[in-house]
PDB file of C-alpha atoms in Angstrom:
ATOM      1  CA  MET A   1       6.257 -23.127  -5.323  1.00  0.00           C
ATOM      2  CA  ALA A   2       6.200 -21.074  -8.521  1.00  0.00           C
ATOM      3  CA  ASP A   3       6.470 -17.303  -8.664  1.00  0.00           C
ATOM      4  CA  ILE A   4       3.276 -15.435  -7.713  1.00  0.00           C
ATOM      5  CA  ALA A   5       3.284 -13.408 -10.933  1.00  0.00           C
ATOM      6  CA  VAL A   6       3.644 -16.566 -13.027  1.00  0.00           C
ATOM      7  CA  VAL A   7       0.768 -18.361 -11.304  1.00  0.00           C
ATOM      8  CA  LEU A   8      -1.577 -15.367 -11.346  1.00  0.00           C
ATOM      9  CA  GLY A   9      -0.578 -14.740 -14.959  1.00  0.00           C
ATOM     10  CA  ARG A  10      -2.013 -18.145 -15.865  1.00  0.00           C
ATOM     11  CA  LEU A  11      -5.485 -17.220 -14.610  1.00  0.00           C
ATOM     12  CA  THR A  12      -8.118 -16.098 -17.067  1.00  0.00           C
ATOM     13  CA  PRO A  13      -9.386 -12.502 -16.938  1.00  0.00           C
ATOM     14  CA  PRO A  14     -12.737 -13.670 -15.428  1.00  0.00           C
ATOM     15  CA  GLU A  15     -10.838 -15.627 -12.744  1.00  0.00           C
ATOM     16  CA  LEU A  16      -8.725 -12.589 -11.893  1.00  0.00           C
ATOM     17  CA  ASP A  17     -11.871 -10.457 -11.786  1.00  0.00           C
ATOM     18  CA  GLY A  18     -13.412 -13.019  -9.434  1.00  0.00           C
ATOM     19  CA  LEU A  19     -10.437 -12.789  -7.082  1.00  0.00           C
ATOM     20  CA  ARG A  20     -10.438  -9.007  -7.197  1.00  0.00           C
ATOM     21  CA  SER A  21     -14.173  -8.871  -6.510  1.00  0.00           C
ATOM     22  CA  LEU A  22     -13.593 -10.759  -3.236  1.00  0.00           C
ATOM     23  CA  GLY A  23     -11.039  -8.273  -1.975  1.00  0.00           C
ATOM     24  CA  PRO A  24      -7.779  -9.194  -0.268  1.00  0.00           C
ATOM     25  CA  HIS A  25      -9.447 -11.088   2.599  1.00  0.00           C
ATOM     26  CA  GLY A  26     -12.474 -12.613   0.848  1.00  0.00           C
ATOM     27  CA  HIS A  27     -13.290 -16.285   1.185  1.00  0.00           C
ATOM     28  CA  LEU A  28     -12.318 -18.165  -1.958  1.00  0.00           C
ATOM     29  CA  THR A  29     -14.986 -20.089  -3.810  1.00  0.00           C
ATOM     30  CA  ARG A  30     -14.422 -23.660  -4.994  1.00  0.00           C
ATOM     31  CA  PRO A  31     -14.066 -22.522  -8.663  1.00  0.00           C
ATOM     32  CA  LEU A  32     -11.403 -19.966  -7.688  1.00  0.00           C
ATOM     33  CA  ILE A  33      -9.507 -22.539  -5.627  1.00  0.00           C
ATOM     34  CA  GLU A  34      -9.608 -24.893  -8.608  1.00  0.00           C
ATOM     35  CA  ALA A  35      -8.397 -22.078 -10.891  1.00  0.00           C
ATOM     36  CA  LEU A  36      -5.445 -21.372  -8.581  1.00  0.00           C
ATOM     37  CA  ASP A  37      -4.631 -25.091  -8.446  1.00  0.00           C
ATOM     38  CA  ARG A  38      -4.735 -25.316 -12.256  1.00  0.00           C
ATOM     39  CA  ALA A  39      -2.574 -22.208 -12.633  1.00  0.00           C
ATOM     40  CA  ALA A  40      -0.039 -23.617 -10.162  1.00  0.00           C
ATOM     41  CA  GLY A  41       0.231 -26.951 -11.953  1.00  0.00           C
ATOM     42  CA  GLY A  42      -2.699 -29.202 -11.105  1.00  0.00           C
ATOM     43  CA  PRO A  43      -4.990 -30.451  -8.364  1.00  0.00           C
ATOM     44  CA  GLY A  44      -3.815 -29.201  -4.993  1.00  0.00           C
ATOM     45  CA  ALA A  45      -0.810 -27.376  -6.467  1.00  0.00           C
ATOM     46  CA  GLY A  46      -2.216 -23.985  -5.466  1.00  0.00           C
ATOM     47  CA  ARG A  47      -1.973 -24.795  -1.764  1.00  0.00           C
ATOM     48  CA  GLY A  48       0.276 -22.187  -0.319  1.00  0.00           C
ATOM     49  CA  TYR A  49      -1.176 -19.472  -2.527  1.00  0.00           C
ATOM     50  CA  TYR A  50      -4.322 -19.754  -0.417  1.00  0.00           C
ATOM     51  CA  VAL A  51      -4.460 -20.484   3.305  1.00  0.00           C
ATOM     52  CA  PRO A  52      -7.162 -21.074   5.949  1.00  0.00           C
ATOM     53  CA  ASN A  53      -8.118 -17.893   7.766  1.00  0.00           C
ATOM     54  CA  GLY A  54      -9.060 -19.640  11.014  1.00  0.00           C
ATOM     55  CA  ASN A  55     -12.812 -19.605  10.431  1.00  0.00           C
ATOM     56  CA  VAL A  56     -14.986 -22.490   9.320  1.00  0.00           C
ATOM     57  CA  SER A  57     -18.079 -22.687   7.157  1.00  0.00           C
ATOM     58  CA  ALA A  58     -21.449 -23.964   8.331  1.00  0.00           C
ATOM     59  CA  THR A  59     -20.409 -27.401   7.096  1.00  0.00           C
ATOM     60  CA  GLY A  60     -17.181 -27.339   9.109  1.00  0.00           C
ATOM     61  CA  GLY A  61     -14.765 -26.767   6.235  1.00  0.00           C
ATOM     62  CA  PRO A  62     -12.119 -24.062   6.590  1.00  0.00           C
ATOM     63  CA  HIS A  63     -12.597 -20.726   4.880  1.00  0.00           C
ATOM     64  CA  LEU A  64      -9.662 -20.192   2.525  1.00  0.00           C
ATOM     65  CA  VAL A  65      -8.217 -16.797   1.589  1.00  0.00           C
ATOM     66  CA  LEU A  66      -5.292 -15.650  -0.519  1.00  0.00           C
ATOM     67  CA  ARG A  67      -1.974 -15.721   1.329  1.00  0.00           C
ATOM     68  CA  SER A  68      -1.094 -12.154   2.357  1.00  0.00           C
ATOM     69  CA  ASP A  69       1.765 -11.701  -0.127  1.00  0.00           C
ATOM     70  CA  VAL A  70      -0.356 -13.128  -2.960  1.00  0.00           C
ATOM     71  CA  ALA A  71      -3.181 -10.730  -2.067  1.00  0.00           C
ATOM     72  CA  GLY A  72      -0.632  -7.916  -1.845  1.00  0.00           C
ATOM     73  CA  TRP A  73       0.644  -8.708  -5.329  1.00  0.00           C
ATOM     74  CA  LEU A  74      -2.864  -8.961  -6.770  1.00  0.00           C
ATOM     75  CA  PHE A  75      -4.109  -5.800  -5.097  1.00  0.00           C
ATOM     76  CA  ASP A  76      -0.785  -3.951  -5.457  1.00  0.00           C
ATOM     77  CA  SER A  77      -0.567  -3.333  -1.738  1.00  0.00           C
ATOM     78  CA  VAL A  78       2.872  -4.843  -1.204  1.00  0.00           C
ATOM     79  CA  PRO A  79       5.043  -2.077   0.224  1.00  0.00           C
ATOM     80  CA  GLN A  80       7.566  -0.955  -2.314  1.00  0.00           C
ATOM     81  CA  MET A  81      11.069  -0.261  -1.072  1.00  0.00           C
ATOM     82  CA  THR A  82      12.163   3.180  -2.157  1.00  0.00           C
ATOM     83  CA  GLN A  83      15.717   4.350  -1.943  1.00  0.00           C
ATOM     84  CA  VAL A  84      16.163   8.067  -1.291  1.00  0.00           C
ATOM     85  CA  GLN A  85      19.455   9.465  -2.511  1.00  0.00           C
ATOM     86  CA  GLY A  86      20.915  12.458  -0.749  1.00  0.00           C
ATOM     87  CA  ASP A  87      22.768  15.369  -2.293  1.00  0.00           C
ATOM     88  CA  GLY A  88      26.371  14.625  -1.967  1.00  0.00           C
TER      89      GLY A  88
END
């Protein structure tokens, strides 16, 4: 699986806006799933960047959301490790 930054960097600004408008736990639309697949290398290649959230739609299909670390990267909520240096 390619680097998150590389894959998200291949999305168009409107696609990124679409992901951001859903929030970190929003259900992905078919066009956004297709955009992630394209950015990851082709049909189905984005699997792993999005995952089922355990819920199903009215038609029985799984609701897909961004994987937590992908959402964290996109929404800049991944905890940053900070090293505190002491005096001495």
